[in-house]
Structure formats: C-alpha cells, structure tokens
Tab-separated table of C-alpha atoms in Angstrom:
chain	number	residue	atom	x	y	z
A	1	UNK	CA	-16.199	-6.214	28.033
A	2	UNK	CA	-14.195	-3.294	28.216
A	3	UNK	CA	-13.025	-0.579	25.227
A	4	UNK	CA	-10.633	2.426	25.323
A	5	UNK	CA	-12.782	5.050	24.507
A	6	UNK	CA	-12.330	8.907	23.615
A	7	UNK	CA	-14.768	10.635	26.392
A	8	UNK	CA	-14.507	14.021	26.111
A	9	UNK	CA	-13.469	16.980	23.736
A	10	UNK	CA	-9.922	18.068	24.852
A	11	UNK	CA	-6.745	16.406	24.779
A	12	UNK	CA	-6.426	13.119	26.114
A	13	UNK	CA	-9.495	12.075	27.924
A	14	UNK	CA	-9.218	8.673	26.946
A	15	UNK	CA	-10.632	6.302	29.441
A	16	UNK	CA	-11.729	2.167	29.684
A	17	UNK	CA	-15.285	1.898	29.554
A	18	UNK	CA	-17.720	-1.169	29.883
A	19	UNK	CA	-19.572	-2.613	26.522
A	20	UNK	CA	-21.786	-4.550	26.200
A	21	UNK	CA	-20.504	-7.578	23.957
A	22	UNK	CA	-22.523	-6.811	20.186
A	23	UNK	CA	-25.234	-9.074	18.756
A	24	UNK	CA	-24.336	-9.391	15.117
A	25	UNK	CA	-27.297	-8.114	13.080
A	26	UNK	CA	-28.408	-9.093	9.266
A	27	UNK	CA	-25.361	-9.661	7.352
A	28	UNK	CA	-22.862	-9.113	9.933
A	29	UNK	CA	-20.240	-10.929	11.806
A	30	UNK	CA	-19.134	-10.995	15.109
A	31	UNK	CA	-14.848	-10.358	14.946
A	32	UNK	CA	-12.808	-11.131	18.430
A	33	UNK	CA	-9.936	-8.673	17.932
A	34	UNK	CA	-6.446	-9.526	18.357
A	35	UNK	CA	-3.817	-6.625	17.954
A	36	UNK	CA	-4.824	-3.358	16.872
A	37	UNK	CA	-2.563	-0.509	15.580
A	38	UNK	CA	-2.354	3.227	16.778
A	39	UNK	CA	-2.108	5.691	13.722
A	40	UNK	CA	-2.028	9.244	13.093
A	41	UNK	CA	-5.780	10.114	13.194
A	42	UNK	CA	-6.013	7.853	16.526
A	43	UNK	CA	-3.652	10.243	17.838
A	44	UNK	CA	-5.232	13.089	16.344
A	45	UNK	CA	-8.416	11.826	17.907
A	46	UNK	CA	-6.399	11.828	21.442
A	47	UNK	CA	-5.494	15.726	21.175
A	48	UNK	CA	-8.791	16.261	19.440
A	49	UNK	CA	-8.476	17.915	16.455
A	50	UNK	CA	-10.938	20.008	14.591
A	51	UNK	CA	-11.965	17.041	12.308
A	52	UNK	CA	-13.256	14.929	14.897
A	53	UNK	CA	-15.834	17.266	16.175
A	54	UNK	CA	-18.552	15.456	14.483
A	55	UNK	CA	-17.731	12.309	16.846
A	56	UNK	CA	-20.515	10.918	19.414
A	57	UNK	CA	-18.836	10.753	22.596
A	58	UNK	CA	-17.692	8.233	24.193
A	59	UNK	CA	-16.853	6.443	21.361
A	60	UNK	CA	-14.150	3.646	21.418
A	61	UNK	CA	-11.625	4.779	18.991
A	62	UNK	CA	-9.416	2.172	16.619
A	63	UNK	CA	-9.721	1.216	12.738
A	64	UNK	CA	-6.799	-0.957	12.247
A	65	UNK	CA	-7.003	-4.329	13.452
A	66	UNK	CA	-6.819	-8.184	13.077
A	67	UNK	CA	-9.124	-10.266	14.498
A	68	UNK	CA	-11.189	-13.604	13.820
A	69	UNK	CA	-14.671	-14.246	13.224
A	70	UNK	CA	-16.670	-16.076	16.114
A	71	UNK	CA	-20.181	-15.596	15.419
A	72	UNK	CA	-22.543	-15.130	11.999
A	73	UNK	CA	-25.061	-13.042	12.090
A	74	UNK	CA	-28.145	-13.930	9.568
A	75	UNK	CA	-27.616	-14.285	6.035
A	76	UNK	CA	-24.088	-13.779	6.870
A	77	UNK	CA	-22.252	-16.343	4.378
A	78	UNK	CA	-18.929	-14.686	3.308
A	79	UNK	CA	-16.880	-16.411	6.368
A	80	UNK	CA	-17.165	-19.219	8.540
A	81	UNK	CA	-16.095	-19.067	12.382
A	82	UNK	CA	-12.811	-18.996	12.902
A	83	UNK	CA	-11.333	-17.019	9.828
A	84	UNK	CA	-9.369	-14.181	10.172
A	85	UNK	CA	-9.595	-11.324	9.004
A	86	UNK	CA	-8.942	-7.301	8.835
A	87	UNK	CA	-11.546	-4.490	8.494
A	88	UNK	CA	-11.655	-1.963	5.324
A	89	UNK	CA	-12.687	0.657	7.628
A	90	UNK	CA	-14.093	3.263	5.766
A	91	UNK	CA	-17.895	1.893	5.098
A	92	UNK	CA	-19.502	3.459	1.893
A	93	UNK	CA	-22.802	3.810	1.908
A	94	UNK	CA	-23.436	1.944	-2.072
A	95	UNK	CA	-25.602	4.459	-3.163
A	96	UNK	CA	-23.864	7.758	-4.168
A	97	UNK	CA	-22.268	8.613	-7.159
A	98	UNK	CA	-18.780	7.649	-6.054
A	99	UNK	CA	-19.918	4.226	-4.358
A	100	UNK	CA	-21.832	3.294	-7.613
A	101	UNK	CA	-18.373	4.014	-10.336
A	102	UNK	CA	-16.223	2.163	-7.766
A	103	UNK	CA	-15.186	5.177	-5.537
A	104	UNK	CA	-15.949	4.057	-2.441
A	105	UNK	CA	-13.252	5.813	-0.134
A	106	UNK	CA	-14.400	8.767	-1.652
A	107	UNK	CA	-17.675	8.373	-0.880
A	108	UNK	CA	-20.218	11.365	0.136
A	109	UNK	CA	-21.949	9.469	3.280
A	110	UNK	CA	-19.489	7.254	4.204
A	111	UNK	CA	-18.715	6.446	8.129
A	112	UNK	CA	-15.522	5.548	9.356
A	113	UNK	CA	-14.814	2.644	12.351
A	114	UNK	CA	-13.670	4.363	15.383
A	115	UNK	CA	-14.823	7.522	14.341
A	116	UNK	CA	-18.147	7.523	13.799
A	117	UNK	CA	-19.188	3.937	15.899
A	118	UNK	CA	-17.138	2.333	18.158
A	119	UNK	CA	-13.952	0.851	16.826
A	120	UNK	CA	-11.083	-2.073	17.824
A	121	UNK	CA	-10.172	-0.986	20.983
A	122	UNK	CA	-12.396	-3.542	22.512
A	123	UNK	CA	-13.156	-7.142	22.423
A	124	UNK	CA	-15.014	-7.551	19.588
A	125	UNK	CA	-16.909	-5.862	17.652
A	126	UNK	CA	-19.636	-6.807	14.634
A	127	UNK	CA	-19.178	-5.979	11.272
A	128	UNK	CA	-21.050	-5.740	8.190
A	129	UNK	CA	-19.225	-8.761	6.690
A	130	UNK	CA	-18.809	-7.039	3.100
A	131	UNK	CA	-16.207	-4.758	4.916
A	132	UNK	CA	-13.892	-7.490	5.950
A	133	UNK	CA	-10.944	-9.155	4.249
A	134	UNK	CA	-9.712	-12.396	4.395
A	135	UNK	CA	-6.132	-12.479	5.973
A	136	UNK	CA	-3.721	-14.832	3.820
A	137	UNK	CA	-2.501	-18.275	6.125
A	138	UNK	CA	1.170	-17.158	6.131
A	139	UNK	CA	0.770	-13.851	7.456
A	140	UNK	CA	0.807	-13.836	11.142
A	141	UNK	CA	-2.141	-11.852	13.149
A	142	UNK	CA	0.186	-8.585	14.826
A	143	UNK	CA	1.869	-8.065	10.919
A	144	UNK	CA	-1.654	-8.533	9.525
A	145	UNK	CA	-2.940	-5.289	11.727
A	146	UNK	CA	-0.798	-3.142	9.930
A	147	UNK	CA	-2.352	-3.914	6.483
A	148	UNK	CA	-4.842	-0.872	6.585
A	149	UNK	CA	-2.200	1.592	6.487
A	150	UNK	CA	0.357	-0.557	4.437
A	151	UNK	CA	-3.168	-0.202	1.888
A	152	UNK	CA	-2.915	3.722	2.260
A	153	UNK	CA	0.419	3.444	1.243
A	154	UNK	CA	-0.072	1.160	-1.303
A	155	UNK	CA	-2.528	3.131	-2.855
A	156	UNK	CA	-0.305	6.353	-3.048
A	157	UNK	CA	2.868	4.824	-4.934
A	158	UNK	CA	0.984	1.992	-7.104
A	159	UNK	CA	-2.547	3.683	-7.809
A	160	UNK	CA	-1.934	7.196	-8.061
A	161	UNK	CA	2.107	7.829	-8.449
A	162	UNK	CA	4.304	7.316	-11.280
A	163	UNK	CA	7.272	5.944	-9.593
A	164	UNK	CA	9.138	3.310	-11.398
A	165	UNK	CA	12.634	1.881	-11.440
A	166	UNK	CA	15.439	4.711	-10.844
A	167	UNK	CA	13.278	7.235	-10.175
A	168	UNK	CA	14.295	9.675	-7.453
A	169	UNK	CA	11.789	9.551	-4.840
A	170	UNK	CA	11.798	11.878	-1.460
A	171	UNK	CA	9.189	10.702	1.314
A	172	UNK	CA	8.340	13.847	3.928
A	173	UNK	CA	7.652	12.724	6.999
A	174	UNK	CA	8.960	9.305	8.600
A	175	UNK	CA	5.637	8.788	10.465
A	176	UNK	CA	3.710	5.294	9.864
A	177	UNK	CA	2.519	5.864	6.521
A	178	UNK	CA	5.267	7.829	5.364
A	179	UNK	CA	8.051	4.647	6.131
A	180	UNK	CA	4.958	2.304	4.412
A	181	UNK	CA	5.319	4.378	1.465
A	182	UNK	CA	8.781	4.346	1.599
A	183	UNK	CA	9.036	0.747	1.473
A	184	UNK	CA	6.678	0.791	-1.179
A	185	UNK	CA	7.915	3.307	-3.589
A	186	UNK	CA	11.323	1.724	-3.064
A	187	UNK	CA	9.987	-2.205	-3.789
A	188	UNK	CA	8.493	-0.701	-6.998
A	189	UNK	CA	12.359	0.793	-7.789
A	190	UNK	CA	12.527	3.962	-6.805
A	191	UNK	CA	15.908	5.423	-4.899
A	192	UNK	CA	13.994	6.772	-1.780
A	193	UNK	CA	15.271	9.210	0.582
A	194	UNK	CA	13.100	10.138	3.969
A	195	UNK	CA	13.328	13.054	5.630
A	196	UNK	CA	12.152	14.241	9.424
A	197	UNK	CA	12.255	16.840	11.561
A	198	UNK	CA	14.113	17.392	14.698
A	199	UNK	CA	11.814	15.032	17.158
A	200	UNK	CA	12.182	12.456	14.799
A	201	UNK	CA	15.494	12.164	15.191
A	202	UNK	CA	15.045	9.988	18.333
A	203	UNK	CA	13.551	6.935	16.990
A	204	UNK	CA	11.714	7.533	13.791
A	205	UNK	CA	14.856	8.546	11.144
A	206	UNK	CA	16.873	5.576	13.125
A	207	UNK	CA	13.580	3.356	12.196
A	208	UNK	CA	14.013	4.663	8.891
A	209	UNK	CA	17.903	3.702	8.601
A	210	UNK	CA	17.392	0.315	10.177
A	211	UNK	CA	14.953	-0.085	7.020
A	212	UNK	CA	16.995	0.863	4.798
A	213	UNK	CA	16.659	4.490	3.439
A	214	UNK	CA	18.789	7.317	3.404
A	215	UNK	CA	17.406	9.935	6.004
A	216	UNK	CA	18.123	13.617	6.347
A	217	UNK	CA	17.151	15.775	9.216
A	218	UNK	CA	15.916	19.015	8.007
A	219	UNK	CA	16.668	20.979	11.122
A	220	UNK	CA	20.040	20.095	11.456
A	221	UNK	CA	21.046	19.114	7.290
A	222	UNK	CA	21.083	21.045	4.939
A	223	UNK	CA	18.210	20.094	2.230
A	224	UNK	CA	19.782	21.918	-0.526
A	225	UNK	CA	23.344	20.087	-0.284
A	226	UNK	CA	21.491	16.747	-0.061
A	227	UNK	CA	19.539	17.733	-3.097
A	228	UNK	CA	22.235	18.202	-5.122
A	229	UNK	CA	23.957	15.083	-4.005
A	230	UNK	CA	21.125	12.646	-4.940
A	231	UNK	CA	19.534	14.320	-7.924
A	232	UNK	CA	22.323	16.709	-9.356
A	233	UNK	CA	20.311	19.106	-8.221
A	234	UNK	CA	17.604	18.455	-10.796
A	235	UNK	CA	15.050	17.654	-7.676
A	236	UNK	CA	13.167	14.444	-7.268
A	237	UNK	CA	11.280	12.511	-9.803
A	238	UNK	CA	8.367	12.283	-7.082
A	239	UNK	CA	7.920	13.659	-3.684
A	240	UNK	CA	4.913	12.143	-1.192
A	241	UNK	CA	3.917	14.414	1.424
A	242	UNK	CA	2.941	12.622	4.464
A	243	UNK	CA	3.759	15.032	7.348
A	244	UNK	CA	0.199	16.033	7.575
A	245	UNK	CA	1.713	19.751	7.912
A	246	UNK	CA	1.055	22.515	6.580
A	247	UNK	CA	4.789	23.019	5.181
A	248	UNK	CA	4.935	19.762	4.042
A	249	UNK	CA	3.338	21.007	0.934
A	250	UNK	CA	5.376	24.368	0.464
A	251	UNK	CA	8.967	22.149	1.344
A	252	UNK	CA	8.140	19.823	-1.371
A	253	UNK	CA	7.597	22.426	-4.230
A	254	UNK	CA	11.249	23.261	-3.171
A	255	UNK	CA	12.012	19.513	-3.895
A	256	UNK	CA	10.676	18.264	-6.755
A	257	UNK	CA	11.802	18.518	-10.075
A	258	UNK	CA	10.426	20.698	-12.837
A	259	UNK	CA	7.984	18.105	-14.534
A	260	UNK	CA	7.905	16.051	-11.226
A	261	UNK	CA	5.223	14.914	-9.325
A	262	UNK	CA	3.778	15.613	-5.777
A	263	UNK	CA	1.682	13.551	-4.157
A	264	UNK	CA	-0.032	14.288	-1.413
A	265	UNK	CA	-1.269	11.849	1.635
A	266	UNK	CA	-1.162	13.535	4.773
A	267	UNK	CA	-3.946	16.082	5.783
A	268	UNK	CA	-2.348	18.961	6.102
A	269	UNK	CA	-4.407	21.795	6.866
A	270	UNK	CA	-4.410	24.809	5.436
A	271	UNK	CA	-1.397	26.564	3.428
A	272	UNK	CA	-0.441	29.046	1.710
A	273	UNK	CA	1.695	29.661	-1.016
A	274	UNK	CA	2.429	30.865	-5.163
A	275	UNK	CA	1.120	28.676	-7.468
A	276	UNK	CA	2.446	29.863	-10.003
A	277	UNK	CA	5.732	28.278	-9.888
A	278	UNK	CA	3.885	24.982	-10.571
A	279	UNK	CA	2.252	25.685	-13.528
A	280	UNK	CA	4.914	27.403	-14.974
A	281	UNK	CA	7.373	24.033	-13.969
A	282	UNK	CA	4.383	21.688	-14.603
A	283	UNK	CA	4.409	19.987	-11.352
A	284	UNK	CA	1.971	17.323	-11.305
A	285	UNK	CA	-0.176	17.449	-8.303
A	286	UNK	CA	-1.831	14.406	-7.139
A	287	UNK	CA	-3.505	13.803	-4.120
A	288	UNK	CA	-4.320	10.098	-2.435
A	289	UNK	CA	-6.642	9.503	0.245
A	290	UNK	CA	-7.333	6.143	2.212
A	291	UNK	CA	-7.864	2.838	0.086
A	292	UNK	CA	-10.061	0.397	-1.601
A	293	UNK	CA	-10.463	-3.723	-1.906
A	294	UNK	CA	-7.718	-4.139	-4.599
A	295	UNK	CA	-5.167	-2.135	-2.483
A	296	UNK	CA	-5.970	-4.418	0.374
A	297	UNK	CA	-4.802	-6.991	-1.848
A	298	UNK	CA	-1.696	-5.584	-3.000
A	299	UNK	CA	-1.132	-5.212	1.054
A	300	UNK	CA	-1.033	-8.170	1.780
A	301	UNK	CA	1.035	-9.667	-1.093
A	302	UNK	CA	3.828	-7.196	-0.031
A	303	UNK	CA	3.661	-8.157	3.677
A	304	UNK	CA	4.222	-11.399	2.679
A	305	UNK	CA	6.885	-10.930	0.205
A	306	UNK	CA	8.997	-9.304	2.707
A	307	UNK	CA	8.865	-5.948	0.843
A	308	UNK	CA	7.008	-4.286	3.661
A	309	UNK	CA	9.357	-5.319	6.785
A	310	UNK	CA	6.641	-5.500	9.892
A	311	UNK	CA	9.096	-7.575	12.107
A	312	UNK	CA	11.373	-4.401	11.997
A	313	UNK	CA	8.603	-1.369	11.712
A	314	UNK	CA	6.006	-2.762	14.306
A	315	UNK	CA	6.319	-1.823	17.960
A	316	UNK	CA	4.735	-3.738	20.536
A	317	UNK	CA	5.936	-2.085	23.603
A	318	UNK	CA	2.549	-0.517	24.740
A	319	UNK	CA	-0.338	-1.424	26.778
A	320	UNK	CA	-4.117	-0.550	25.738
A	321	UNK	CA	-4.445	-0.480	29.785
A	322	UNK	CA	-1.937	2.319	29.753
A	323	UNK	CA	-2.434	4.005	26.817
A	324	UNK	CA	-1.510	7.913	27.597
A	325	UNK	CA	1.801	6.744	27.376
A	326	UNK	CA	1.630	5.231	23.897
A	327	UNK	CA	-0.600	8.500	22.585
A	328	UNK	CA	1.972	11.027	24.040
A	329	UNK	CA	5.130	8.964	23.014
A	330	UNK	CA	3.871	8.648	19.423
A	331	UNK	CA	3.038	12.120	19.661
A	332	UNK	CA	6.286	13.075	20.443
A	333	UNK	CA	7.895	11.162	17.834
A	334	UNK	CA	9.230	8.256	20.324
A	335	UNK	CA	7.488	5.622	18.306
A	336	UNK	CA	5.910	5.304	14.939
A	337	UNK	CA	3.528	1.869	14.492
A	338	UNK	CA	2.353	0.710	18.350
A	339	UNK	CA	0.300	-2.271	17.647
A	340	UNK	CA	-1.630	-3.257	20.994
A	341	UNK	CA	-3.059	-6.866	22.246
A	342	UNK	CA	-6.471	-6.065	22.630
A	343	UNK	CA	-6.523	-9.943	24.402
A	344	UNK	CA	-5.407	-7.639	27.481
A	345	UNK	CA	-8.910	-6.185	27.292
A	346	UNK	CA	-10.511	-9.561	27.814
A	347	UNK	CA	-8.707	-10.900	30.716
C-alpha cells in the first residue's frame, strides 16, 4: 500500500512511500482508512516546526480519520469486521500517575498517531482496540473524520470553559479548532464573535460568516470599537485563543473583561507580557489540551445534532496524490478543514 510520509527535516518534503499492509497484533484490529483530515499539527510537520524533531523519519502522518474494521488480532473482542471507527490518537501508557487518575490526555509517556508512529494517510492501520471509538450509525463517514478535532473543541468549551447562555465570547483564530470551538460555544448559549488576521480574509473569515458568526479582521477593523459595540466596553466574558501564535495571549488579555476567562487552546510558543494586570483583574487563565473518551462522545452528539455543521465546514477539494497543494493552501489560510479520500491510495 501507499502512504504519504514526511521524509526530510525541512519545509515540505512529503512523499508517497510504499508500506506493507500491517498485520494486527494481540489486542489490535486492522482498520481500513476511508477519510482523513488535515489539521494544524499536520501543517506543523509539513513546515517541520521544532516540536516535531522527535519524529523518526520517514513517518506516514495524519491522525484525524474515519475507517472500518476489516480484521481482528488475537484477543481483540471490542469490535467486529465492518464496524466503523475513529481513533483517539493520543495513546496513554496506562501506567503513569496521570493515566491512573484518568488524565490520559496529559500522559507522561503518550505516543501520538502520525507523529511517533505511522498515521492515517495510508490505506490501513493496525490499532490497539482500546484506542478506537465507534461511529454512530447516522454520522456519515466523511463527517466522522472530523470527530477528533471536534472533541478538542468540546473539551475546551464544555469541560474547561465557563461559557453559558448569554455569555459574550470571542474566539481568536478562524482555523479548524477555532471554528469548531465557536460552533460549540454557540451551542452552549454563547454570543460568539470570531477574529482573524489579514490572510484569513479570503477563506476562513467568510467561512465563519457562513457558519453564522460575526467576524473581526484585526488587520483592518478596529477591535476596540467592535469590543465596545459587542460588550459595551466591558470586554468579553470568555476569550478562546486558538491562534497558535504568540500574539494570541496578549490580545486575549486586551479583549477579556475583568473577572473573565481566557482559555488557551492553541500552542502559542513563547510570549512576553506583564502578568500583574491579570492578577489585579482576577482573570481566569485556563489551558485545554487534546481530548478524552467523553469528549469524543460529545463530539458525535454535536455532529449528529447539527450544532457542528460538517457539511459547511469540511473541504473535500484536495487529494493526497497532490498533497503539497492542500498543505500550502492550508498554511496560507486558503482552506480550513481539508478532508482527504484515502481510498485513492488503494487504487
């Protein structure tokens, strides 16, 4: 079979490579991949950011996917051939303190699909059955491929934020996690505004508008005037920083009201700012990382109800056979949630 792999420690350097069809080991099942998404971390691998230096190249990337079980390994009992599944791609060790207290998402020794071992941009994967999650019957396979990023937004909003009915919410960053977070915060009753920068004006901010949100282009609009109109100058009750940029936190501090909450979802790297104003304003600074079993359950309910509009959100224009186009368009802000038809790699 073929797989799309990162082959060198440089920008781009993605190639189709030959891989043997894997055999499921004890407690594993073989999954035939139908659809796989492209997310910010995949783009980070494409650009080869420092966080991915640990990768042992070549590695087939991709961790957001929907597939179906085609073969069972020894002692695998949770699924049957034909079952449709997604993977919870951060695999905890099961032994460390965090795993033992139910915080597998921050396991000390976690491995990540598509980073630490081959991922979903190939025809088949052998996966430990406990890492898989069943897809509800009424969720289309292409939509199920975005369950994993939806679960991240669900954790950020439902588990780690205090968004409630009538709260004024700002989501910084109209990327995939940002627009999923916005939809979920709206479903929780928040009055949501989405902000972006200049390169978001072509595709991502119009997509946010199509999803029903008022938007702010911080390159052209006056955020202070918009904040005055939306909040009476008080500031937003909750600000989600999904930008993954060092400026996200500093701008969130400017936008949040005194006594409000900032939820950091994007991994911003290093930033410098005075923190005393946060203390004096009693700002709640909360981090949110990845997701767990319950977050996947919530993500499927959100997709089934239409609170997450996958039909509008998913972009199926791109092919793994010409992946550079998809990645370069994503990096430039010309798409938000590409989902690939992986069956092309089996043709």
